PDB file of C-alpha atoms and ligand atoms in Angstrom:
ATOM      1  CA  UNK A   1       0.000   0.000   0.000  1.00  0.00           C
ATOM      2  CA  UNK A   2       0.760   3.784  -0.656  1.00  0.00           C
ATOM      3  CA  UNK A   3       2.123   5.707   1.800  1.00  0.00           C
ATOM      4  CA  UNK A   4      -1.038   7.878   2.206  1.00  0.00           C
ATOM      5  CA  UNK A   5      -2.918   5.007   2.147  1.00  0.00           C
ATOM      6  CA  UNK A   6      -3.469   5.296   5.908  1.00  0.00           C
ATOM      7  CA  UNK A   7      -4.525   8.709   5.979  1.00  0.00           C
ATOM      8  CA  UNK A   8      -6.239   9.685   8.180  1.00  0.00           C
ATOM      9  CA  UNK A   9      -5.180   7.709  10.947  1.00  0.00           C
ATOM     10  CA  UNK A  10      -1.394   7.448  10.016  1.00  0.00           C
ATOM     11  CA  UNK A  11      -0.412  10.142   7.943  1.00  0.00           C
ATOM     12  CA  UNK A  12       1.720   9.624   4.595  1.00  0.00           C
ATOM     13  CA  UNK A  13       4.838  11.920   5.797  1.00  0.00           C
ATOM     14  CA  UNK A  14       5.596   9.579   9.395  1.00  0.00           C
ATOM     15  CA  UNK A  15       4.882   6.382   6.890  1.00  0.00           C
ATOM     16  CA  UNK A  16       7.389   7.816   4.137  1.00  0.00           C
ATOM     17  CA  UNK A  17      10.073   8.588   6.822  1.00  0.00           C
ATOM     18  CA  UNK A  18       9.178   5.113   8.997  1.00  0.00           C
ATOM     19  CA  UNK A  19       9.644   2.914   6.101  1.00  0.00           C
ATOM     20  CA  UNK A  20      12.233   4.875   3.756  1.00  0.00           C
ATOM     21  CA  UNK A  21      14.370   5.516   6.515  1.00  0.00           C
ATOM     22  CA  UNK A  22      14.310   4.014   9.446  1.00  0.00           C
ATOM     23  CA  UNK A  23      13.003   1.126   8.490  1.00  0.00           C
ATOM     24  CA  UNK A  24      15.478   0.929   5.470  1.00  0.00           C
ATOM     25  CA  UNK A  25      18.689   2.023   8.216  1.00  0.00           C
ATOM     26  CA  UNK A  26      17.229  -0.952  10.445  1.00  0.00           C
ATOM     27  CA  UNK A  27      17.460  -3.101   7.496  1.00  0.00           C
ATOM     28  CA  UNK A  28      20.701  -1.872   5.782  1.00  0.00           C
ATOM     29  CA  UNK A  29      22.847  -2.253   8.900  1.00  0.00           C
ATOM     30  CA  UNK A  30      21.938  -5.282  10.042  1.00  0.00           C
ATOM     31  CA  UNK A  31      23.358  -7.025   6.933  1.00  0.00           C
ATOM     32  CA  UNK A  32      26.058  -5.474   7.686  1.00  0.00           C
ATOM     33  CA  UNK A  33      26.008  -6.338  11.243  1.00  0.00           C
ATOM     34  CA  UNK A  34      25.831 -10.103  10.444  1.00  0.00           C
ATOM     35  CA  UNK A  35      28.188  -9.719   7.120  1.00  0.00           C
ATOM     36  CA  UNK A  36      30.387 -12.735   6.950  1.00  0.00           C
ATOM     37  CA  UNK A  37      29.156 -14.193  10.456  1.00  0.00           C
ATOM     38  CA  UNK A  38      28.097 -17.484  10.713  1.00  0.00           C
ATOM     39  CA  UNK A  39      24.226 -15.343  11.494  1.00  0.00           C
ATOM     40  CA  UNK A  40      24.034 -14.874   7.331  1.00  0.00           C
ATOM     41  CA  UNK A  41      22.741 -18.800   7.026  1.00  0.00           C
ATOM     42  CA  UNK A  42      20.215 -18.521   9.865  1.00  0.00           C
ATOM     43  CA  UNK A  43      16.397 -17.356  10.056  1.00  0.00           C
ATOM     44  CA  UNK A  44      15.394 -14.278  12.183  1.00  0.00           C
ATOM     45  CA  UNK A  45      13.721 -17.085  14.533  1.00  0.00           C
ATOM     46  CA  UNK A  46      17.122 -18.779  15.198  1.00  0.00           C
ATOM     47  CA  UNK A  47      18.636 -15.800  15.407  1.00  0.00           C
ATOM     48  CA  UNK A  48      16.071 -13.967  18.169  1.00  0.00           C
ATOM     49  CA  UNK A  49      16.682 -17.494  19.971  1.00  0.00           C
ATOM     50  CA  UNK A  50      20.289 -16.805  20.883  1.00  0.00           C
ATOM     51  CA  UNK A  51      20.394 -12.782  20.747  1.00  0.00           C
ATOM     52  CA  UNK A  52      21.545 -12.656  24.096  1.00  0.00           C
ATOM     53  CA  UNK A  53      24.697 -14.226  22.698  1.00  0.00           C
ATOM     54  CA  UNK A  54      24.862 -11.663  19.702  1.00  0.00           C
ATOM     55  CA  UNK A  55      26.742  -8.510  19.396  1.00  0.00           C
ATOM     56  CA  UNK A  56      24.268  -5.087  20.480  1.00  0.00           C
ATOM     57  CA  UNK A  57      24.132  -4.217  16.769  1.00  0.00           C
ATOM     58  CA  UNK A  58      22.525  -7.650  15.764  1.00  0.00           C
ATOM     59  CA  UNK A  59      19.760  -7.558  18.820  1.00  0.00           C
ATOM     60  CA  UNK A  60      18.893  -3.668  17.632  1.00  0.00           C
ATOM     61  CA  UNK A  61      19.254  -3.613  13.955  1.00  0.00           C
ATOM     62  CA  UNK A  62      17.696  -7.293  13.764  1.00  0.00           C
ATOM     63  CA  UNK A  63      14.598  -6.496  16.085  1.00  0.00           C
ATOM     64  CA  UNK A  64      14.208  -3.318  14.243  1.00  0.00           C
ATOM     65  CA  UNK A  65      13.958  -5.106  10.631  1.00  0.00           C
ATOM     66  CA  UNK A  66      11.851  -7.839  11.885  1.00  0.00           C
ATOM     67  CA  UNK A  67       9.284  -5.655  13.971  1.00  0.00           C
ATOM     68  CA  UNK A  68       8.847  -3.591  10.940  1.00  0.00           C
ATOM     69  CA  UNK A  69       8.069  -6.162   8.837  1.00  0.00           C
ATOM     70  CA  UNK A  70       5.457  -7.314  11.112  1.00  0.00           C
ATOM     71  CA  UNK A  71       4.287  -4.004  11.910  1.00  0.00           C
ATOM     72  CA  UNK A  72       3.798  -3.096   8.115  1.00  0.00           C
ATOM     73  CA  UNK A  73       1.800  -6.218   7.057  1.00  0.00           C
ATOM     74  CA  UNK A  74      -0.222  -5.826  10.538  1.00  0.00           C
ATOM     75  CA  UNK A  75      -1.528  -2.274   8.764  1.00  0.00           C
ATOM     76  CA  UNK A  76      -4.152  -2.239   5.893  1.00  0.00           C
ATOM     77  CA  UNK A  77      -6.512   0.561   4.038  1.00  0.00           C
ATOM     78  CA  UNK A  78      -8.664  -2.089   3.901  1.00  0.00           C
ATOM     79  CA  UNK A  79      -8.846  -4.272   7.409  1.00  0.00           C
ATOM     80  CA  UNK A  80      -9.925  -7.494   6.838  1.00  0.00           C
ATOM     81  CA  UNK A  81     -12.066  -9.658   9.666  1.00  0.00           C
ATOM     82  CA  UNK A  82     -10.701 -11.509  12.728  1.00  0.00           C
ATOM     83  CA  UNK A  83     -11.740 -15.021  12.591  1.00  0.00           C
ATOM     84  CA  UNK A  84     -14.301 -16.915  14.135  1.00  0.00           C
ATOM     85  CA  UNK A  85     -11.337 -18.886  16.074  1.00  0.00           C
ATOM     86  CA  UNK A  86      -8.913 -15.674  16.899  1.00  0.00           C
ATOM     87  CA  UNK A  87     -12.264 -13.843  18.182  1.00  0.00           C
ATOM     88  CA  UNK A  88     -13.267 -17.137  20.214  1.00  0.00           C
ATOM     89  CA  UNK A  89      -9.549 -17.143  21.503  1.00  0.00           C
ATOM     90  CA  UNK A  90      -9.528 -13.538  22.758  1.00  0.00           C
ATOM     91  CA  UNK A  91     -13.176 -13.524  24.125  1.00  0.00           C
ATOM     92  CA  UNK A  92     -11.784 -16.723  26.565  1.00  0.00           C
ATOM     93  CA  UNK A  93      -8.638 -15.327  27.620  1.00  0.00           C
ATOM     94  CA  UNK A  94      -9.370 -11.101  28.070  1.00  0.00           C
ATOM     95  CA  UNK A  95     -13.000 -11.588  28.519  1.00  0.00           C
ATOM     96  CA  UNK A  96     -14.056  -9.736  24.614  1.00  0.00           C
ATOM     97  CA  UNK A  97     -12.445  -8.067  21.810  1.00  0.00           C
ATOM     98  CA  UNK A  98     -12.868  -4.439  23.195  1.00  0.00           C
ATOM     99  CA  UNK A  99     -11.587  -5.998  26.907  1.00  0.00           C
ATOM    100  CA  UNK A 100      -8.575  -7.103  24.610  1.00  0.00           C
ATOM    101  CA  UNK A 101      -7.955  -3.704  22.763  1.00  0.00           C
ATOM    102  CA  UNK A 102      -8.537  -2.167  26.454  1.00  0.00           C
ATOM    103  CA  UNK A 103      -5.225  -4.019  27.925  1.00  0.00           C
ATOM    104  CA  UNK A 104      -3.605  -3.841  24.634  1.00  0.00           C
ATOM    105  CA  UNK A 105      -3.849  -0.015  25.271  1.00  0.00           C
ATOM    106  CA  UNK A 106      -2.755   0.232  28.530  1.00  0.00           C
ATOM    107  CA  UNK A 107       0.411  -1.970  28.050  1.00  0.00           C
ATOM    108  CA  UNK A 108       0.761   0.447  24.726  1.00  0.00           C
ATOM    109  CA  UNK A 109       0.635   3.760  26.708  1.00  0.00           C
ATOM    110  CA  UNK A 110       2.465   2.304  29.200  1.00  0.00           C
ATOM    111  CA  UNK A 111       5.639   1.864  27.838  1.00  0.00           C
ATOM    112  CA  UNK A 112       8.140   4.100  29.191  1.00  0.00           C
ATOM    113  CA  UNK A 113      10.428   5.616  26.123  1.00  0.00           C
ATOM    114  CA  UNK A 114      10.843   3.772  22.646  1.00  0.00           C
ATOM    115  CA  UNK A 115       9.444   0.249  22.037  1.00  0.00           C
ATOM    116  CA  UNK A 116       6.962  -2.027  21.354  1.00  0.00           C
ATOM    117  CA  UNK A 117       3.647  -3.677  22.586  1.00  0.00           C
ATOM    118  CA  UNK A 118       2.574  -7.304  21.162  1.00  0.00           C
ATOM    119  CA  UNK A 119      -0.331  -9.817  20.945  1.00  0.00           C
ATOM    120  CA  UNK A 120       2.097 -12.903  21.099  1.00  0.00           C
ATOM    121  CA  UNK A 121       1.033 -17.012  21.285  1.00  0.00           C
ATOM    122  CA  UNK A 122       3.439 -18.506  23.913  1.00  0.00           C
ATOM    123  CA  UNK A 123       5.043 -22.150  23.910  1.00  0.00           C
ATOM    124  CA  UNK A 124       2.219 -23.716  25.985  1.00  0.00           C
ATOM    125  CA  UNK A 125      -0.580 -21.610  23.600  1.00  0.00           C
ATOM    126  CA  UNK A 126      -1.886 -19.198  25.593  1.00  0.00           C
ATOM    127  CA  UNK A 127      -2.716 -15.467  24.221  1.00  0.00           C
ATOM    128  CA  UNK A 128      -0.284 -13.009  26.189  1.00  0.00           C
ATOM    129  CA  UNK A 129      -0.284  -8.974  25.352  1.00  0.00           C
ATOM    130  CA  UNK A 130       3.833  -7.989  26.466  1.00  0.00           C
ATOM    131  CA  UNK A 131       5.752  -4.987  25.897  1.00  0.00           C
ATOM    132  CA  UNK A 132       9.182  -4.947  25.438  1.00  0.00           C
ATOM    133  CA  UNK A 133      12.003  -1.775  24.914  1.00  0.00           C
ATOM    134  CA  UNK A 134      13.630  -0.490  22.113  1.00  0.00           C
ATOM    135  CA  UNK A 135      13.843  -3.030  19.278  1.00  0.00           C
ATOM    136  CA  UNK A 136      13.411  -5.946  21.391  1.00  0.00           C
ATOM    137  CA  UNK A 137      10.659  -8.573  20.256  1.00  0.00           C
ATOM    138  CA  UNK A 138       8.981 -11.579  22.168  1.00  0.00           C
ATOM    139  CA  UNK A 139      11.199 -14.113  20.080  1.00  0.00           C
ATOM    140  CA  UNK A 140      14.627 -12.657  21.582  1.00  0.00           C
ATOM    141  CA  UNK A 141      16.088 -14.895  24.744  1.00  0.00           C
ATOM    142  CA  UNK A 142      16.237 -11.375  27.072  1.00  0.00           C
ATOM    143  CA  UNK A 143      12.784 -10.543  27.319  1.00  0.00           C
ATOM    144  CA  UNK A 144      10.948 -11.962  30.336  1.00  0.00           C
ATOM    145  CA  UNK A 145       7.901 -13.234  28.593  1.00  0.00           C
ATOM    146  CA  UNK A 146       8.598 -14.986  25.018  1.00  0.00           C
ATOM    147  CA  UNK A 147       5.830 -15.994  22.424  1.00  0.00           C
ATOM    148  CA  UNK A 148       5.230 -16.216  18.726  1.00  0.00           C
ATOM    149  CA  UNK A 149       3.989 -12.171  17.807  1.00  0.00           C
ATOM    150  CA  UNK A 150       0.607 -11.910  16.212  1.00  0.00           C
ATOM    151  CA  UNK A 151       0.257  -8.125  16.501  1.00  0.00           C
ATOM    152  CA  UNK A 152       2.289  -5.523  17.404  1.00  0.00           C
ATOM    153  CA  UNK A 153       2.585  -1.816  17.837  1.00  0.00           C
ATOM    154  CA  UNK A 154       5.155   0.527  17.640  1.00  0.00           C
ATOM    155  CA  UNK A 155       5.162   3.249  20.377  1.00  0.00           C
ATOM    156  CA  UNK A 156       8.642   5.149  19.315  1.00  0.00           C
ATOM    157  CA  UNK A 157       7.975   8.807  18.735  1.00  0.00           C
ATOM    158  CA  UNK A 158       9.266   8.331  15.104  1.00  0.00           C
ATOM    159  CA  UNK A 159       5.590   5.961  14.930  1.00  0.00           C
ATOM    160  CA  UNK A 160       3.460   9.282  15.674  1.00  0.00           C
ATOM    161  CA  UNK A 161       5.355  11.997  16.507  1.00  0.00           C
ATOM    162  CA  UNK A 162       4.596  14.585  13.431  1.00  0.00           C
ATOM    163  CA  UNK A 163       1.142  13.680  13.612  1.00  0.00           C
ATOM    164  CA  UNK A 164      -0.053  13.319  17.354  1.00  0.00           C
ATOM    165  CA  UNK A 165       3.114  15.168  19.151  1.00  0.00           C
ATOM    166  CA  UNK A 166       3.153  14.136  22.635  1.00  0.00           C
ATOM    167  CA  UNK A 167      -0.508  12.573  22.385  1.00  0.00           C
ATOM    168  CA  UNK A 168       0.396   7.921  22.099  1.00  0.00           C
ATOM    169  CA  UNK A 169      -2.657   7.317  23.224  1.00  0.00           C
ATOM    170  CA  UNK A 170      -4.383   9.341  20.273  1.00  0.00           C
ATOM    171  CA  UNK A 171      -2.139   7.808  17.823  1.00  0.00           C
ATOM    172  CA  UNK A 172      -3.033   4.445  19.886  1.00  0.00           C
ATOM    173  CA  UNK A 173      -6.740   4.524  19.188  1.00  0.00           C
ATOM    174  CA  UNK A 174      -6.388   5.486  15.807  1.00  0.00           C
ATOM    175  CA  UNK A 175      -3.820   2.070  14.932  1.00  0.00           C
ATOM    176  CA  UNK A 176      -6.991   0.261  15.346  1.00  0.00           C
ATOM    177  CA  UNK A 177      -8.702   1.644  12.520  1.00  0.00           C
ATOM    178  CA  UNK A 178      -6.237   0.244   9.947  1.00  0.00           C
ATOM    179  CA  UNK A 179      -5.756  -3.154  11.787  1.00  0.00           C
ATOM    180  CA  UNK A 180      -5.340  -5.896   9.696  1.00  0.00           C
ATOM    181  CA  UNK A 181      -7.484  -8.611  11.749  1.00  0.00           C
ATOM    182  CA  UNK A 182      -7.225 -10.890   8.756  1.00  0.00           C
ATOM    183  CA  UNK A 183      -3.583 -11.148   8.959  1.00  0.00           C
ATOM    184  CA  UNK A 184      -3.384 -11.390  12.365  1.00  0.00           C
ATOM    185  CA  UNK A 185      -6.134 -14.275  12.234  1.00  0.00           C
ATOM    186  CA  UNK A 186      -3.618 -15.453   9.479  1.00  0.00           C
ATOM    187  CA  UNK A 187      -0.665 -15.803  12.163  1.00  0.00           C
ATOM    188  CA  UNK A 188      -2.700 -17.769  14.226  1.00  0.00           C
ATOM    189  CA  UNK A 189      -4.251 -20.126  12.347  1.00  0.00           C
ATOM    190  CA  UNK A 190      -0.618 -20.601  11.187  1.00  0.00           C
ATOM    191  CA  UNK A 191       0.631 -21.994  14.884  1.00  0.00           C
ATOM    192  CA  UNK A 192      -2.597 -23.981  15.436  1.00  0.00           C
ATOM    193  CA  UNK A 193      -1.292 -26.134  12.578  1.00  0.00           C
TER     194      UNK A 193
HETATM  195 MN1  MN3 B 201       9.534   2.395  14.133  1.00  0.00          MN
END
């Protein structure tokens, strides 16, 4: 999709310098960070497994190119539906959808400084909604709760500065009117195979 294809809600100008730049410096020095390391023939996954044993560069500049990537195909002009068994999921474990989006907020807002909040599956299957800092992600072996991401949001002022200033939780509430539930639904039926 089009930069302004978010408009209102995210406006074209923070998506054109999110994606063309940080994004893109996220992405460009992590190859380099993992250039001619033994990293180059592993996935992100095996990667964000053993971060704690990787150099700074690889645990910022790899969580910054992965939660992008989620982040961006999370996003849609045109949000498809959460499914029957994603809705059924959330309803059992925060009570309803708008229960969900309630503590997804809070753990958004709540996030002191630059980093992330996440819908993640963990091992044993249960729905969890973490935050972690900076370019940390639930997959990475330093973060106290881990699990598979389903959603995310980015909370760095680079997200929703030029738009909403000071105002995250404005910018929060507005993220859920270009929610992908489709894709997220996607990533889940994806684990329960
Ligand atoms: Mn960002």
């Amino acid at each position: 999709y089009a930069y302004n294809a978010l408009e209102p809600h995210i406006d074209a100008q923070t998506m054109e310098i999110h994606y063309s730049k940080h994004h893109k410096g996220y992405y460009d020095n992590f190859m380099k960070a993992i250039s001619g390391t033994d990293l180059e023939k592993k996935s992100m996954e095996e990667i964000f497994a053993s971060v704690s044993t990787a150099t700074p560069a690889v645990r910022n500049t790899g969580g910054g190119y992965y939660n992008h990537t989620l982040f961006w195909a999370n996003l849609s002009p045109k949000p498809g539906q959460i499914s029957s068994e994603l809705k059924t999921a959330i309803d059992a474990r925060f009570g309803s959808v708008d229960a969900f989006k309630e503590a997804f907020n809070k753990a958004s807002t709540s996030v002191f400084g630059s980093g992330w909040a996440w819908l993640i599956v963990t091992a044993d299957g249960k729905l969890e909604i973490v935050a972690t800092a900076n370019q940390d992600n639930p997959l990475m072996d330093v973060v106290a709760v881990r699990g598979t991401p389903l959603l995310a949001i980015d909370v760095w002022e680079h997200a929703y500065y030029l738009k909403y200033q000071n105002r995250r939780a404005e910018y929060i509430g507005a993220f859920w009117n270009v929610v992908d539930w489709g894709e997220v639904s996607e990533r889940f039926a994806k684990l329960k195979k």
